[in-house]
Tab-separated table of C-alpha atoms and ligand atoms in Angstrom:
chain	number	residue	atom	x	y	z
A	170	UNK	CA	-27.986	2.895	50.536
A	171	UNK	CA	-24.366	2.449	51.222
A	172	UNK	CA	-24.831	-1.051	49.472
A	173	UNK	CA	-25.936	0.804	45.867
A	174	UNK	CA	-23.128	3.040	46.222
A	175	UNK	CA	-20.756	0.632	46.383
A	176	UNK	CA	-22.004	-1.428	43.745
A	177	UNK	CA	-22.064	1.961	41.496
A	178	UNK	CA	-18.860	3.094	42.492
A	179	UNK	CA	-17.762	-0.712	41.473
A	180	UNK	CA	-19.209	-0.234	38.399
A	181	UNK	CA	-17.919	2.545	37.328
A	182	UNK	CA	-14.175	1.559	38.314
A	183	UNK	CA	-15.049	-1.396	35.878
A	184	UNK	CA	-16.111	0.643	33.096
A	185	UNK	CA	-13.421	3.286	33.525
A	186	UNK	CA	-10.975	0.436	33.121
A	187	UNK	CA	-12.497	-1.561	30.207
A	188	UNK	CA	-13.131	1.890	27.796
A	189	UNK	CA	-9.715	2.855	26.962
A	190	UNK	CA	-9.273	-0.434	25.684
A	191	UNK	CA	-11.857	-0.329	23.359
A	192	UNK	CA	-11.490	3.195	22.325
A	193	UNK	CA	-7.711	2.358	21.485
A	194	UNK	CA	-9.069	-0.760	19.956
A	195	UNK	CA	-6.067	-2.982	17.828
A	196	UNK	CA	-6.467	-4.784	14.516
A	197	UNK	CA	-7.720	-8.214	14.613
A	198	UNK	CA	-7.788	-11.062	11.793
A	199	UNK	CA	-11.111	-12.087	13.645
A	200	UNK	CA	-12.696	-8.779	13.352
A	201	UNK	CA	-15.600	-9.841	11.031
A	202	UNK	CA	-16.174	-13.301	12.398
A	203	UNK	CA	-19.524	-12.175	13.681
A	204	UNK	CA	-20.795	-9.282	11.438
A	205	UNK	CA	-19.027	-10.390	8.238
A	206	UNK	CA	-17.569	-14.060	8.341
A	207	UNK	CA	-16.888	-14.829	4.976
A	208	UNK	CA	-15.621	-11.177	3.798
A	209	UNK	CA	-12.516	-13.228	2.941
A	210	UNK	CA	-13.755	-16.068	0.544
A	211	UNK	CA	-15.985	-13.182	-0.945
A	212	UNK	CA	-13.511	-10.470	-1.699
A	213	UNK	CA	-11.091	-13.563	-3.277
A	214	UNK	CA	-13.844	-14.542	-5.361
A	215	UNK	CA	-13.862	-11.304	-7.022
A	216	UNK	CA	-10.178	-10.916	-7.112
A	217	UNK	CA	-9.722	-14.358	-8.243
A	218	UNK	CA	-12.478	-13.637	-11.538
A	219	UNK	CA	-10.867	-10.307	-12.133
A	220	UNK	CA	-7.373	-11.547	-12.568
A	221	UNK	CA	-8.398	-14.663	-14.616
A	222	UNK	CA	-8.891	-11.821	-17.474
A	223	UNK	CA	-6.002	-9.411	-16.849
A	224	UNK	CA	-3.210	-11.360	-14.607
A	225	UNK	CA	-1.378	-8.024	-13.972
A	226	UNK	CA	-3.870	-6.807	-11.671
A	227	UNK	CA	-2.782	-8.881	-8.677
A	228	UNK	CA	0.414	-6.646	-9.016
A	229	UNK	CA	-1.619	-3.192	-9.059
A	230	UNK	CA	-4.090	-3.967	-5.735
A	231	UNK	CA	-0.643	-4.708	-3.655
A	232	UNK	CA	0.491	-1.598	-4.873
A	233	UNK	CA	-3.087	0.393	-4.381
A	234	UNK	CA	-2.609	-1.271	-0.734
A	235	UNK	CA	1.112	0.648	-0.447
A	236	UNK	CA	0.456	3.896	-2.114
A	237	UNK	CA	-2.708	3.775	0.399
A	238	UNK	CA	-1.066	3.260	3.790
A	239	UNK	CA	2.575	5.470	2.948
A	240	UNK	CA	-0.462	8.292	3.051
A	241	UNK	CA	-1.704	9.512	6.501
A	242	UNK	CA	-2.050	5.534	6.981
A	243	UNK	CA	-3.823	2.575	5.339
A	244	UNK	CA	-7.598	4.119	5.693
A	245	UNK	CA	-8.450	3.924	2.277
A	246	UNK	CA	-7.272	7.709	1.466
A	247	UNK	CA	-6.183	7.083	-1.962
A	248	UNK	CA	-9.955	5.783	-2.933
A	249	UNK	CA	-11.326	9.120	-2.671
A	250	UNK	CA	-12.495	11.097	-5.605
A	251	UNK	CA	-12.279	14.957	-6.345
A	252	UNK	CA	-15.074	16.248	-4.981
A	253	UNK	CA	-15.901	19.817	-3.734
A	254	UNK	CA	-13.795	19.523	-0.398
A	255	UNK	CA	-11.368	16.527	-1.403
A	256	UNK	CA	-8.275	16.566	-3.358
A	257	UNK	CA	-7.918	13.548	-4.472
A	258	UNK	CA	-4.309	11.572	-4.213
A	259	UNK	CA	-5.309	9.418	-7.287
A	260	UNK	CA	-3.969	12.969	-9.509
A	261	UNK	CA	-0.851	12.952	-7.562
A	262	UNK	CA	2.338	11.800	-9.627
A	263	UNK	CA	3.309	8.750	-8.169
A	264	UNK	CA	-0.224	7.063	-8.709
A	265	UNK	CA	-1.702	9.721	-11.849
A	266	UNK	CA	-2.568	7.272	-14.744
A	267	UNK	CA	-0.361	4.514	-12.934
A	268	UNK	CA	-2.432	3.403	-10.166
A	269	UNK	CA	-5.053	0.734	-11.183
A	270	UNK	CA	-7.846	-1.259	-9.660
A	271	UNK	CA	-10.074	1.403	-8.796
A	272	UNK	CA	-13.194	-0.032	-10.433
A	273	UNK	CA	-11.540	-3.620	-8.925
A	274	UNK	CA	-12.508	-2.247	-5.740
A	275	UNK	CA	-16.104	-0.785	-6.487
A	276	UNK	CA	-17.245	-4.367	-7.507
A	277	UNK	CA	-15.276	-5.956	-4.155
A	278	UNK	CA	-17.125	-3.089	-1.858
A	279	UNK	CA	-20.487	-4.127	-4.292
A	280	UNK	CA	-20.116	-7.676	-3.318
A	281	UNK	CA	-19.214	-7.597	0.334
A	282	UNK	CA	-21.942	-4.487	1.090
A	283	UNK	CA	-24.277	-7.214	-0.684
A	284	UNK	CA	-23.553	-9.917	1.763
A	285	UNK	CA	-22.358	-7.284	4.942
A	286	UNK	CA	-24.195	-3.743	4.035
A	287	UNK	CA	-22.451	-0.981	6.034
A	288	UNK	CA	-19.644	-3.327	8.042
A	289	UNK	CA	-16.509	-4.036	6.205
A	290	UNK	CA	-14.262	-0.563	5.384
A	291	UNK	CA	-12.475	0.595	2.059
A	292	UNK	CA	-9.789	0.394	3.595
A	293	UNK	CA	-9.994	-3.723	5.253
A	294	UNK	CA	-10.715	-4.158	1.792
A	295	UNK	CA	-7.858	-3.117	0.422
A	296	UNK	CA	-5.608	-4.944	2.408
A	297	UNK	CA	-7.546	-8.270	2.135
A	298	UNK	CA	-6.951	-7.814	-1.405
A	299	UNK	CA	-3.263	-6.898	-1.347
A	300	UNK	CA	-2.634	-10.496	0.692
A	301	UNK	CA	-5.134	-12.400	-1.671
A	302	UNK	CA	-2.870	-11.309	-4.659
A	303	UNK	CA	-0.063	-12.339	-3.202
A	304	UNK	CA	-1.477	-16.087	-2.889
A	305	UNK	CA	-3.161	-15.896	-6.081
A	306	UNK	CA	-0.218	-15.094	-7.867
A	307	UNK	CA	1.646	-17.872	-5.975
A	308	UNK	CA	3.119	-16.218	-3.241
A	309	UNK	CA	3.058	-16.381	0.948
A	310	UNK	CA	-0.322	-16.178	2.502
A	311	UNK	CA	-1.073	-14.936	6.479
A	312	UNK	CA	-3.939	-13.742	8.925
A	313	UNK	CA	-5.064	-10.150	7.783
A	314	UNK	CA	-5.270	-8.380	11.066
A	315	UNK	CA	-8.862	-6.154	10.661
A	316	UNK	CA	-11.084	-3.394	12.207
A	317	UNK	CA	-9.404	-0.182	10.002
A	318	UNK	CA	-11.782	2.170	9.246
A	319	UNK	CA	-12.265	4.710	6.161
A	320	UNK	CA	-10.799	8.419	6.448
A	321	UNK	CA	-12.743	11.309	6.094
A	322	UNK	CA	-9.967	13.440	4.105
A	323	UNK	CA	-6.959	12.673	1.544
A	324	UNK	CA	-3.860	14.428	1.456
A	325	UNK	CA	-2.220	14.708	-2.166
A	326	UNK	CA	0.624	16.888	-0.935
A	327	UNK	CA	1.443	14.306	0.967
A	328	UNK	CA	1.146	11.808	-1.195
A	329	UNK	CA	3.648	13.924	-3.800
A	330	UNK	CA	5.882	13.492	-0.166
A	331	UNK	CA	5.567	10.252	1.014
A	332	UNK	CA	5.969	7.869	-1.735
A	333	UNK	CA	9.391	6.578	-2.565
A	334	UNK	CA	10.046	7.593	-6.462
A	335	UNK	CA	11.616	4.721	-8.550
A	336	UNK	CA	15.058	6.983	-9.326
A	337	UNK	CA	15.057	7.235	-5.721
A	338	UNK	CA	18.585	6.047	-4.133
A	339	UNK	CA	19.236	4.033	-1.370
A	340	UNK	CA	19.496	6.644	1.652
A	341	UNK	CA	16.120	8.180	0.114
A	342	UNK	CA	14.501	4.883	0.346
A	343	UNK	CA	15.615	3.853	3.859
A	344	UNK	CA	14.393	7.492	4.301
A	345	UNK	CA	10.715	7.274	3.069
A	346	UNK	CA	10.485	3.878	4.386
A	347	UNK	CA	11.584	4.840	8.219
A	348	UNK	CA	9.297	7.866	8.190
A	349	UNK	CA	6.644	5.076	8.537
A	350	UNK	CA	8.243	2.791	10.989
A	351	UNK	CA	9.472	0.482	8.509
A	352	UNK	CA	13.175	-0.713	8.805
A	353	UNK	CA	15.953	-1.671	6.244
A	354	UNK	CA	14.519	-5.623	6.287
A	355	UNK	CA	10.974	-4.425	5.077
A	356	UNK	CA	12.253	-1.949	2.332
A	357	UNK	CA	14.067	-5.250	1.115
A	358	UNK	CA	11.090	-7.451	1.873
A	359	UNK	CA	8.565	-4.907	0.379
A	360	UNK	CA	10.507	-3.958	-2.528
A	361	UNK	CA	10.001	-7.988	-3.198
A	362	UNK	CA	6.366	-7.277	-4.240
A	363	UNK	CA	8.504	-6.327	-7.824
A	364	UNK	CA	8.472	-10.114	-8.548
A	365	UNK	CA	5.334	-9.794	-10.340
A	366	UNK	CA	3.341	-6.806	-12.302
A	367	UNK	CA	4.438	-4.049	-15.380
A	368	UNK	CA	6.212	-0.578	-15.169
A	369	UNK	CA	5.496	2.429	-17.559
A	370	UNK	CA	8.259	3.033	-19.509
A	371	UNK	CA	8.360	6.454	-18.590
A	372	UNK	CA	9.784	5.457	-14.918
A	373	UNK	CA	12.844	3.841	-16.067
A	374	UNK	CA	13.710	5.678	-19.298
A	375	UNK	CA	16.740	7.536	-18.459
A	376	UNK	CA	18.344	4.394	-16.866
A	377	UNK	CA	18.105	3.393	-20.384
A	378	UNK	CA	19.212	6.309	-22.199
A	379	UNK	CA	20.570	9.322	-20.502
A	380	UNK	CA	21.184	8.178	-16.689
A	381	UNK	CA	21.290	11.041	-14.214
A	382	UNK	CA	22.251	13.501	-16.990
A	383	UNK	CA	25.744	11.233	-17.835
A	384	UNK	CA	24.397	11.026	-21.381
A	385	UNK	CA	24.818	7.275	-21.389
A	386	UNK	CA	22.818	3.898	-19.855
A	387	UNK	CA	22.727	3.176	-16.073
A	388	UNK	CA	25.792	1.428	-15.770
A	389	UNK	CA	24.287	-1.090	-12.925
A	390	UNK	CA	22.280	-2.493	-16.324
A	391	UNK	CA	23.316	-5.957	-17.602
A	392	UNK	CA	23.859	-4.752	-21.197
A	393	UNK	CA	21.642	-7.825	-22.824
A	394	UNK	CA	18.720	-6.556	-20.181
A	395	UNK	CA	19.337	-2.935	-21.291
A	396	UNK	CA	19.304	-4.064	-25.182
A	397	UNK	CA	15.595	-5.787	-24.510
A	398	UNK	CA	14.284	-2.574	-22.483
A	399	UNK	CA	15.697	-0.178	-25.242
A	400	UNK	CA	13.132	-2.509	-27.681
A	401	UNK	CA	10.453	-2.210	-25.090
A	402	UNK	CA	11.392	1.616	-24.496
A	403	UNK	CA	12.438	3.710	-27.775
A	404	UNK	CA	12.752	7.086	-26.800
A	405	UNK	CA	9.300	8.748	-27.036
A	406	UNK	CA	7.176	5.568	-25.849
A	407	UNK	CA	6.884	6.096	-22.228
A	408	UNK	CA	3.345	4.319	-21.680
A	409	UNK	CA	4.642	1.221	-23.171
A	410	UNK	CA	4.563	-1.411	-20.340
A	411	UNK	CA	7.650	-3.800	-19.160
A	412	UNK	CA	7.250	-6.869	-16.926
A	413	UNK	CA	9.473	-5.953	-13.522
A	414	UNK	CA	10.453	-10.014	-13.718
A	415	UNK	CA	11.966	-10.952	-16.666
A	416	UNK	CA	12.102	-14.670	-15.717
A	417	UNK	CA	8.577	-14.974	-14.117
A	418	UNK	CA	6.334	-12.065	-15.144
A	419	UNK	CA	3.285	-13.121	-13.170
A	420	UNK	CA	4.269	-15.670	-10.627
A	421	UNK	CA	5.122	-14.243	-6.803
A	422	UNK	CA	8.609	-15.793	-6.010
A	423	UNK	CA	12.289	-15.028	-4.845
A	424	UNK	CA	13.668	-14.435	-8.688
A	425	UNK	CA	13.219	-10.646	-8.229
A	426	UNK	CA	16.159	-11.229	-5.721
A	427	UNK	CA	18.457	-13.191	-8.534
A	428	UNK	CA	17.680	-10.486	-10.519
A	429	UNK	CA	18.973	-8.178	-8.897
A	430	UNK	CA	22.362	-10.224	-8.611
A	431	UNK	CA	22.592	-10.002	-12.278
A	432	UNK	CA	21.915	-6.556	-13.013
A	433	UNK	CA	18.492	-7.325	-14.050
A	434	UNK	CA	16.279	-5.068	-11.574
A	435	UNK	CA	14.111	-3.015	-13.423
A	436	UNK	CA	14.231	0.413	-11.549
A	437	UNK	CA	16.611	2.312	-10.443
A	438	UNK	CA	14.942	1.990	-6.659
A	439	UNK	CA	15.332	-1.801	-7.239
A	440	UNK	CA	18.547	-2.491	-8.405
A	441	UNK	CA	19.776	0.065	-5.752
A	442	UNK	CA	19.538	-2.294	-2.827
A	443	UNK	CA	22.104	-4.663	-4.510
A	444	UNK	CA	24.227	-2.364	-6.829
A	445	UNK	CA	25.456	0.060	-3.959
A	446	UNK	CA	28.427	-0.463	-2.343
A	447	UNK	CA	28.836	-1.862	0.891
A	448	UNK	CA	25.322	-1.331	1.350
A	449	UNK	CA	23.336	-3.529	4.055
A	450	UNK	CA	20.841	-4.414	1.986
A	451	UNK	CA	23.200	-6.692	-0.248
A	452	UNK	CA	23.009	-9.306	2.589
A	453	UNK	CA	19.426	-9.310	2.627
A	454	UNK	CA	19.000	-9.871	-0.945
A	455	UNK	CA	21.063	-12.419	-1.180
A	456	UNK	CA	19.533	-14.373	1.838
A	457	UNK	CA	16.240	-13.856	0.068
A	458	UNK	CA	17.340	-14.943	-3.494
A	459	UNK	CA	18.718	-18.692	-1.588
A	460	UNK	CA	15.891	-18.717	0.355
A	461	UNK	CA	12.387	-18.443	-0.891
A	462	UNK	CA	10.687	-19.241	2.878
A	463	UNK	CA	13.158	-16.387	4.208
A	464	UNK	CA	11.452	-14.091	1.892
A	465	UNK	CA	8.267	-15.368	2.442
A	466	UNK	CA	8.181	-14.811	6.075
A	467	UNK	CA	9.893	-11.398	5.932
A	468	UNK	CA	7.408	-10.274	3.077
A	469	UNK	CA	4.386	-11.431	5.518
A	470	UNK	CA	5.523	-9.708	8.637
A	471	UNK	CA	6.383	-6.627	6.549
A	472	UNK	CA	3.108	-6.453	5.187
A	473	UNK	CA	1.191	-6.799	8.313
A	474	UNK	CA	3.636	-4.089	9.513
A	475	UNK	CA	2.913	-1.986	6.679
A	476	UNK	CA	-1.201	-2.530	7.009
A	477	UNK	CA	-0.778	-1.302	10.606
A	478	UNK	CA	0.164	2.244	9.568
A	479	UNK	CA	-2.017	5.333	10.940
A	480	UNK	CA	-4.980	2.989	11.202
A	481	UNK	CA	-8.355	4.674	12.213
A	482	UNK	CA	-9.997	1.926	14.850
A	483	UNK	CA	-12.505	2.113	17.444
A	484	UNK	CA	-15.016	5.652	16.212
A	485	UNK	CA	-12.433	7.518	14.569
A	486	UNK	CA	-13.172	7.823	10.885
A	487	UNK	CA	-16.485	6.302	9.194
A	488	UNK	CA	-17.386	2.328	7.173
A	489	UNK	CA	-17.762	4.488	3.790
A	490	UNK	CA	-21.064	3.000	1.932
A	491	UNK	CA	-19.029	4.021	-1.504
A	492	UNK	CA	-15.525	3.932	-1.235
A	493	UNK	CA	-14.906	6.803	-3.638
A	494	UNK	CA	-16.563	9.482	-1.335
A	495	UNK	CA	-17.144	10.017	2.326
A	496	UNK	CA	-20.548	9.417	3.472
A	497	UNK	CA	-23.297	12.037	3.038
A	498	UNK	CA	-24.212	13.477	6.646
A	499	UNK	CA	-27.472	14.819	7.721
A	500	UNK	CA	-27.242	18.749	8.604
A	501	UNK	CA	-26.956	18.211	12.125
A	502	UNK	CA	-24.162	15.727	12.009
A	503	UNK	CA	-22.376	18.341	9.658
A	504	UNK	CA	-22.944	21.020	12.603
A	505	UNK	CA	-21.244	18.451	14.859
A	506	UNK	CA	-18.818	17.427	12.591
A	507	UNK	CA	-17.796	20.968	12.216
A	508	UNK	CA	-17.818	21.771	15.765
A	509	UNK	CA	-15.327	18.366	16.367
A	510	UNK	CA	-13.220	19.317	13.273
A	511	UNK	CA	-12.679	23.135	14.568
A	512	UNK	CA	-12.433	21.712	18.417
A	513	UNK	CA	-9.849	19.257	17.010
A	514	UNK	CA	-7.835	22.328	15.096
A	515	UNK	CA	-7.712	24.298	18.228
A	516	UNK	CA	-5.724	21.158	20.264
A	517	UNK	CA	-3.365	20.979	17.206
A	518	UNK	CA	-2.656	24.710	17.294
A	519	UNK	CA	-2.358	24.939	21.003
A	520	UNK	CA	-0.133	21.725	20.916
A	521	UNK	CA	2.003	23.102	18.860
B	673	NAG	C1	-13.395	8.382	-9.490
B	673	NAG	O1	-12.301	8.922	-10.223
B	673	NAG	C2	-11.742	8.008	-11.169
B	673	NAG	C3	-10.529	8.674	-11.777
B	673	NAG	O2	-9.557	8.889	-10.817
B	673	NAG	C4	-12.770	7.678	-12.213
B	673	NAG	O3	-12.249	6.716	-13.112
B	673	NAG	C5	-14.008	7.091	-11.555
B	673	NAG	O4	-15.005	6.930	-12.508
B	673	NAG	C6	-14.509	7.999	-10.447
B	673	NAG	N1	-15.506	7.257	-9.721
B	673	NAG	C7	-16.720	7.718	-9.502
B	673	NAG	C8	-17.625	6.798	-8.768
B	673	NAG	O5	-17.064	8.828	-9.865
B	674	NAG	C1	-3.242	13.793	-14.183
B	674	NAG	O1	-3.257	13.302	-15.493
B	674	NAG	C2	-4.253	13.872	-16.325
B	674	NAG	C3	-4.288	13.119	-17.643
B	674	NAG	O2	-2.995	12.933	-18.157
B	674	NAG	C4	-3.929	15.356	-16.495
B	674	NAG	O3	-4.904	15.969	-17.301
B	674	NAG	C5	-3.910	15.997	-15.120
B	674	NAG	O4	-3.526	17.352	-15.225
B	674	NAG	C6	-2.942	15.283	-14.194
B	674	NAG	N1	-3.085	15.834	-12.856
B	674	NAG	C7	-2.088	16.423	-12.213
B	674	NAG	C8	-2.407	16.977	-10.858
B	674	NAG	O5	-0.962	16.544	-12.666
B	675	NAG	C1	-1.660	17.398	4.255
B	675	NAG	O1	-0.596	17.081	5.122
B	675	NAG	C2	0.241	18.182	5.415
B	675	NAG	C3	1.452	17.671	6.192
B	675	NAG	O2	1.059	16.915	7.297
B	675	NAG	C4	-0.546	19.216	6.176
B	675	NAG	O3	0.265	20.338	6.443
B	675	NAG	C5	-1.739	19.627	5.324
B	675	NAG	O4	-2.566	20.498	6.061
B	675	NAG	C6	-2.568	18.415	4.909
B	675	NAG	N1	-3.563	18.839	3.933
B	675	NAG	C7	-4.826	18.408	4.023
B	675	NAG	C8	-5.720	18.838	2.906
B	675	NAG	O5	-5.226	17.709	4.935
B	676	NAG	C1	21.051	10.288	-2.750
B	676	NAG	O1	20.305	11.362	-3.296
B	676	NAG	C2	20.332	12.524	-2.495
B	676	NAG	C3	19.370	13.529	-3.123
B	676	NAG	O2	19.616	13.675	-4.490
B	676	NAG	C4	21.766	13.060	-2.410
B	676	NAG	O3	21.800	14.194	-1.582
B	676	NAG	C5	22.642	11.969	-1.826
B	676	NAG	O4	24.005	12.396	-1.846
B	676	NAG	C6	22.527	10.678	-2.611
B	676	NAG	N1	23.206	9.625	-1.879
B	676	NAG	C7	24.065	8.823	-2.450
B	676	NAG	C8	24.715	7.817	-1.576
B	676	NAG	O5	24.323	8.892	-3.646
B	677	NAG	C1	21.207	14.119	-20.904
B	677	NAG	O1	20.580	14.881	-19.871
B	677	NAG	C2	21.294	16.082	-19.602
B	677	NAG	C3	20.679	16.710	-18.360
B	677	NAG	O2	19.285	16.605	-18.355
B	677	NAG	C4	21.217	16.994	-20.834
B	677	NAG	O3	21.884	18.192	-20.576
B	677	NAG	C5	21.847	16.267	-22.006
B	677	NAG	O4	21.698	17.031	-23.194
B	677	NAG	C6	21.237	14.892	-22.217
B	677	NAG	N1	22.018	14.147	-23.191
B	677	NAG	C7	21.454	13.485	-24.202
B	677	NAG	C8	22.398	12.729	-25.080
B	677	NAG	O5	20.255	13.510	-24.408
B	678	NAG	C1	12.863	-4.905	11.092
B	678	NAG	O1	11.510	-5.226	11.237
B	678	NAG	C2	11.261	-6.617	11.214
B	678	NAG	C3	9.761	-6.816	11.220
B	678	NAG	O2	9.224	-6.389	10.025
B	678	NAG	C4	11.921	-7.278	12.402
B	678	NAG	O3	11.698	-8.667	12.377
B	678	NAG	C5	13.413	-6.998	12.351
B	678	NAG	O4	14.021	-7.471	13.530
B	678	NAG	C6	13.685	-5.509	12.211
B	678	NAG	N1	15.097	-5.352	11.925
B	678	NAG	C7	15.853	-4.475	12.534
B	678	NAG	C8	17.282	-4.417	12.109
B	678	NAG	O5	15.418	-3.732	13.400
């Protein structure tokens, strides 16, 4: 008798100690190995098909990645559709009729729920395919740490908050970028993903024109670069399209960096980070336009950084089977989902 209760009491000191590990469970680039162990080689497949056609998109799915985890975390928010009790952040302006590779995603979740059905999350997804892009296009590849899970709401209020907006200046880009933990070195590191993909006219245009209300161009322009956007840009066309690397349109490399030592960055958020004075970020650009491997590294550990954000692990949040909606519930996991959502309410009330 006092042999079993040892042995329980053993037990249960064992268990105690093991389950807030796993409950407060951390990314892993193994995550899959045993339920999913090629989700890599199949989600570059598609991504590698898809951009044989239309080269640009490599650009868009590192940006879907971003605008996804600036927004209560990378859990595959931004994927969700209107629906009855969602407000989508696809309508809010930052990503409304900019942000592409929607439908690049259905056919990746197709493929992998094909091979994996009901393992690999929305939101895994999209960061697989953010660093795929990046070695597709020719840029630094690195372990995807795994195991994020899909949210069960979106926030486009916050979305309308979070996201840095490209006539943003320098303090209100080190500000959006510290509200999630990310320092001056990953705004300049991050910021790098402008080597490669297009910008709508539309968020650029008064650089060109009519810059901050001065009634002339954005004097941190290179006036030969301003002449070529003007052609790009005339007044009235803001859905025409202009490469954010002049030099290397499609290629992932450190000339974003020279660019913006000659006055050629294409936003006003871009060309910040070298054209304001005495700023800190002028060192770091030109460390990263001398040295590509600087950048590289920086870009890799920023990302993984950035992929960490608000991540749902462990139970919290659901493997979406479409990763447009949240999963259909039977009734009585609606009751309970009700009861956990109002329970939940209550803490935050009483904690505040
Ligand atoms: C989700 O909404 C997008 C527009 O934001 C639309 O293109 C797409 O067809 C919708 N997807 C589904 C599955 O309804
Ligand atoms: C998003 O864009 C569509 C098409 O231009 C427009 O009809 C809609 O009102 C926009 N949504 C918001 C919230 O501004
Ligand atoms: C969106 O986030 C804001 C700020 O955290 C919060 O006040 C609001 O309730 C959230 N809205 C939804 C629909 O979750
Ligand atoms: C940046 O923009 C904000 C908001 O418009 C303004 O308050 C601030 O003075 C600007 N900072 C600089 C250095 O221009
Ligand atoms: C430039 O913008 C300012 C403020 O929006 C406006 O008052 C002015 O008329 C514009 N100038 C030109 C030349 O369009
Ligand atoms: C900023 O974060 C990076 C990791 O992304 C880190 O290596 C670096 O030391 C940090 N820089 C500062 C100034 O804290």
């Amino acid at each position: 008798m006092r042999g079993f209760f040892h042995v329980t009491v053993c037990c249960m000191v064992v268990v105690l100690g093991v389950l807030p590990l796993s409950l407060d469970a951390q990314l892993d680039p193994s995550f899959y190995k045993k339920t999913c162990p090629n989700v890599h080689s199949i989600v570059r497949q598609v991504v590698s098909s898809v951009a044989q056609k239309d080269p640009r998109m490599l650009a868009s799915l590192v940006r879907l990645h971003f605008h996804d985890c600036f927004v209560q975390g990378c859990d595959a928010s931004i994927l969700l559709n209107n629906t009855a009790t969602i407000v989508s952040e696809q309508e809010a302006f930052p990503n409304n009729n900019s942000i592409r590779g929607l439908d690049v995603v259905n056919q990746i979740k197709t493929a992998v729920e094909n091979a994996c059905p009901g393992v690999v999350s929305c939101a895994d997804i999209l960061t697989l395919a953010a660093e795929i892009s990046s070695v597709l296009a020719g840029g630094p590849d690195w372990k995807v740490p795994l195991g994020r899970r899909d949210s069960l709401t979106a926030n486009r209020t916050l979305a309308n908050q979070n996201l840095p907006a490209p006539f943003f200046n320098l303090t209100q880009l080190k500000a959006a970028f510290v509200a999630q933990g990310l320092n001056t070195t990953d705004l300049v590191a991050l910021s790098g993903a402008h080597t490669f993909g297009r910008s709508h006219c539309a968020f650029f245009t008064d650089r060109l024109y009519n810059f901050s209300g001065s009634g002339k161009p954005d004097p941190t322009l290179d006036t030969t670069y301003l002449q070529q956007l003007q052609k790009t840009c005339p007044n009235g066309g803001p859905n025409n399209l202009a490469n954010f690397d002049p030099t290397t349109p499609d290629t992932f490399d450190k000339n974003y960096y020279s660019n913006l030592q000659v006055k050629k960055g294409l936003l006003q958020s871009d060309q910040e980070l070298f054209s304001t004075t005495g700023a800190d970020t002028i060192s770091i650009v030109n460390k990263f336009s001398s040295d590509q491997k600087a950048f590289f590294d920086s870009f890799e550990a920023s990302m993984i950084k950035m992929g960490n954000i608000g991540v749902l692990t462990g139970t919290k949040g659901e493997i979406r089977k479409q990763c447009n909606f949240v999963n259909k519930k039977s009734a009585e996991l609606d009751i309970a989902s009700v009861a956990s959502r109002e329970s939940s309410q209550e803490g935050s009330v009483s904690s505040i």
